[in-house]
Amino acid sequence: MLPTEHRLRRREDFATAVRRGRRAGRPSLVVHLRSGATDPHAPGESAPPTRAGFVVSKAVGGAVVRNTVKRRLRHLMRKRVALFPPGSLVVVRALPGAGDADHAQLARDLDAAIERLLGGGAR
């Protein structure tokens, strides 16, 4: 499970990541990233943790399917949250195909999207 300090909860944070961040899409999901904009020279301030949030709409499936997809994505992000710069906001938006995708396919799509965002791959 994703620790509490790494969870994105406020509507404003979701909006900031989606509207002002970069995105990378895959067949089953889209990852939005707003990199941390902390001042490294600010006295006495530690970098805030990277926070991740998930958007799974009714287009993905019924309540059971949506909750399953959210649990899988939270579990996958737990190991990958350290890859992002401190203070980053990450929103993972599941597409309708995510309900039919297995755990391995979600992991591949998430890894590919993260690689594209952090590696600066071609669009």
mmCIF file of C-alpha atoms in Angstrom:
data_model
loop_
_atom_site.group_PDB
_atom_site.id
_atom_site.type_symbol
_atom_site.label_atom_id
_atom_site.label_comp_id
_atom_site.label_asym_id
_atom_site.label_seq_id
_atom_site.Cartn_x
_atom_site.Cartn_y
_atom_site.Cartn_z
ATOM 1 C CA MET A 1 0.000 0.000 0.000
ATOM 2 C CA LEU A 2 1.142 3.537 -0.695
ATOM 3 C CA PRO A 3 2.103 5.329 2.556
ATOM 4 C CA THR A 4 -0.132 8.200 3.660
ATOM 5 C CA GLU A 5 2.519 10.893 3.198
ATOM 6 C CA HIS A 6 2.799 9.918 -0.489
ATOM 7 C CA ARG A 7 -0.922 10.165 -1.263
ATOM 8 C CA LEU A 8 -2.400 13.012 -3.246
ATOM 9 C CA ARG A 9 -5.750 14.033 -1.741
ATOM 10 C CA ARG A 10 -6.590 17.673 -2.437
ATOM 11 C CA ARG A 11 -8.536 18.639 -5.540
ATOM 12 C CA GLU A 12 -6.165 21.569 -6.177
ATOM 13 C CA ASP A 13 -3.170 19.235 -6.260
ATOM 14 C CA PHE A 14 -4.881 16.949 -8.772
ATOM 15 C CA ALA A 15 -5.767 19.966 -10.932
ATOM 16 C CA THR A 16 -2.216 21.321 -10.775
ATOM 17 C CA ALA A 17 -0.693 18.016 -11.857
ATOM 18 C CA VAL A 18 -3.166 17.499 -14.699
ATOM 19 C CA ARG A 19 -3.289 21.059 -16.037
ATOM 20 C CA ARG A 20 0.280 22.233 -15.543
ATOM 21 C CA GLY A 21 2.230 18.993 -15.647
ATOM 22 C CA ARG A 22 3.540 16.843 -18.451
ATOM 23 C CA ARG A 23 1.792 13.644 -19.452
ATOM 24 C CA ALA A 24 2.576 10.317 -21.021
ATOM 25 C CA GLY A 25 -0.118 7.977 -22.279
ATOM 26 C CA ARG A 26 -0.195 4.226 -22.691
ATOM 27 C CA PRO A 27 -3.049 1.925 -23.763
ATOM 28 C CA SER A 28 -4.431 1.409 -20.261
ATOM 29 C CA LEU A 29 -3.416 4.593 -18.422
ATOM 30 C CA VAL A 30 -2.131 8.157 -18.596
ATOM 31 C CA VAL A 31 0.429 9.514 -16.130
ATOM 32 C CA HIS A 32 0.520 13.255 -15.367
ATOM 33 C CA LEU A 33 3.650 14.634 -13.680
ATOM 34 C CA ARG A 34 4.191 18.050 -12.150
ATOM 35 C CA SER A 35 7.844 18.091 -11.088
ATOM 36 C CA GLY A 36 8.721 19.485 -7.688
ATOM 37 C CA ALA A 37 9.600 23.152 -7.814
ATOM 38 C CA THR A 38 11.337 23.529 -4.488
ATOM 39 C CA ASP A 39 14.120 26.025 -3.878
ATOM 40 C CA PRO A 40 17.275 24.068 -2.960
ATOM 41 C CA HIS A 41 18.738 27.186 -1.321
ATOM 42 C CA ALA A 42 15.820 27.860 1.008
ATOM 43 C CA PRO A 43 17.116 27.772 4.597
ATOM 44 C CA GLY A 44 15.878 25.026 6.856
ATOM 45 C CA GLU A 45 13.332 23.580 4.460
ATOM 46 C CA SER A 46 13.356 19.921 3.621
ATOM 47 C CA ALA A 47 11.995 18.747 0.307
ATOM 48 C CA PRO A 48 8.362 17.630 0.503
ATOM 49 C CA PRO A 49 7.679 14.019 -0.449
ATOM 50 C CA THR A 50 6.465 12.999 -3.865
ATOM 51 C CA ARG A 51 2.701 12.490 -3.804
ATOM 52 C CA ALA A 52 0.632 10.308 -6.121
ATOM 53 C CA GLY A 53 -3.089 10.191 -6.800
ATOM 54 C CA PHE A 54 -5.330 8.009 -8.946
ATOM 55 C CA VAL A 55 -8.350 8.716 -11.126
ATOM 56 C CA VAL A 56 -10.478 5.725 -12.101
ATOM 57 C CA SER A 57 -13.775 6.686 -13.742
ATOM 58 C CA LYS A 58 -16.933 4.650 -14.250
ATOM 59 C CA ALA A 59 -15.828 4.050 -17.848
ATOM 60 C CA VAL A 60 -13.292 1.550 -16.453
ATOM 61 C CA GLY A 61 -16.023 -0.667 -15.025
ATOM 62 C CA GLY A 62 -18.217 -1.259 -12.021
ATOM 63 C CA ALA A 63 -17.241 -0.504 -8.441
ATOM 64 C CA VAL A 64 -15.440 -3.810 -7.917
ATOM 65 C CA VAL A 65 -13.355 -3.373 -11.079
ATOM 66 C CA ARG A 66 -12.551 0.273 -10.279
ATOM 67 C CA ASN A 67 -11.421 -0.560 -6.763
ATOM 68 C CA THR A 68 -9.300 -3.455 -8.041
ATOM 69 C CA VAL A 69 -7.594 -1.163 -10.554
ATOM 70 C CA LYS A 70 -6.977 1.481 -7.852
ATOM 71 C CA ARG A 71 -5.466 -1.098 -5.491
ATOM 72 C CA ARG A 72 -3.187 -2.435 -8.220
ATOM 73 C CA LEU A 73 -2.036 1.050 -9.204
ATOM 74 C CA ARG A 74 -1.364 2.049 -5.584
ATOM 75 C CA HIS A 75 0.679 -1.096 -5.084
ATOM 76 C CA LEU A 76 2.679 -0.467 -8.260
ATOM 77 C CA MET A 77 3.364 3.177 -7.370
ATOM 78 C CA ARG A 78 4.654 2.242 -3.920
ATOM 79 C CA LYS A 79 7.940 0.997 -5.390
ATOM 80 C CA ARG A 80 8.141 3.680 -8.076
ATOM 81 C CA VAL A 81 7.446 6.822 -6.024
ATOM 82 C CA ALA A 82 11.162 7.150 -5.180
ATOM 83 C CA LEU A 83 11.973 7.564 -8.891
ATOM 84 C CA PHE A 84 10.382 11.015 -9.015
ATOM 85 C CA PRO A 85 12.056 14.251 -7.868
ATOM 86 C CA PRO A 86 11.082 15.345 -4.336
ATOM 87 C CA GLY A 87 7.934 17.447 -4.223
ATOM 88 C CA SER A 88 6.500 16.031 -7.442
ATOM 89 C CA LEU A 89 2.784 15.554 -7.982
ATOM 90 C CA VAL A 90 1.842 12.439 -9.942
ATOM 91 C CA VAL A 91 -1.658 11.595 -11.153
ATOM 92 C CA VAL A 92 -2.323 8.207 -12.739
ATOM 93 C CA ARG A 93 -5.532 8.214 -14.755
ATOM 94 C CA ALA A 94 -6.873 4.786 -15.700
ATOM 95 C CA LEU A 95 -8.381 4.442 -19.167
ATOM 96 C CA PRO A 96 -11.298 2.100 -19.989
ATOM 97 C CA GLY A 97 -8.883 -0.688 -20.987
ATOM 98 C CA ALA A 98 -7.383 -0.792 -17.487
ATOM 99 C CA GLY A 99 -10.321 -2.821 -16.180
ATOM 100 C CA ASP A 100 -9.456 -5.697 -18.524
ATOM 101 C CA ALA A 101 -5.677 -5.433 -18.075
ATOM 102 C CA ASP A 102 -3.907 -7.788 -15.705
ATOM 103 C CA HIS A 103 -1.395 -6.715 -13.070
ATOM 104 C CA ALA A 104 1.603 -7.306 -15.353
ATOM 105 C CA GLN A 105 0.126 -5.208 -18.170
ATOM 106 C CA LEU A 106 -0.601 -2.313 -15.804
ATOM 107 C CA ALA A 107 2.982 -2.558 -14.515
ATOM 108 C CA ARG A 108 4.404 -2.453 -18.062
ATOM 109 C CA ASP A 109 2.249 0.514 -19.029
ATOM 110 C CA LEU A 110 3.096 2.397 -15.830
ATOM 111 C CA ASP A 111 6.827 1.751 -16.249
ATOM 112 C CA ALA A 112 6.745 2.873 -19.881
ATOM 113 C CA ALA A 113 4.884 6.086 -19.030
ATOM 114 C CA ILE A 114 7.236 6.889 -16.144
ATOM 115 C CA GLU A 115 10.271 6.200 -18.325
ATOM 116 C CA ARG A 116 8.907 8.545 -20.960
ATOM 117 C CA LEU A 117 8.271 11.324 -18.430
ATOM 118 C CA LEU A 118 11.540 11.030 -16.545
ATOM 119 C CA GLY A 119 13.723 10.024 -19.459
ATOM 120 C CA GLY A 120 12.410 12.780 -21.702
ATOM 121 C CA GLY A 121 11.562 10.346 -24.496
ATOM 122 C CA ALA A 122 10.259 11.513 -27.855
ATOM 123 C CA ARG A 123 6.558 12.308 -28.124
#
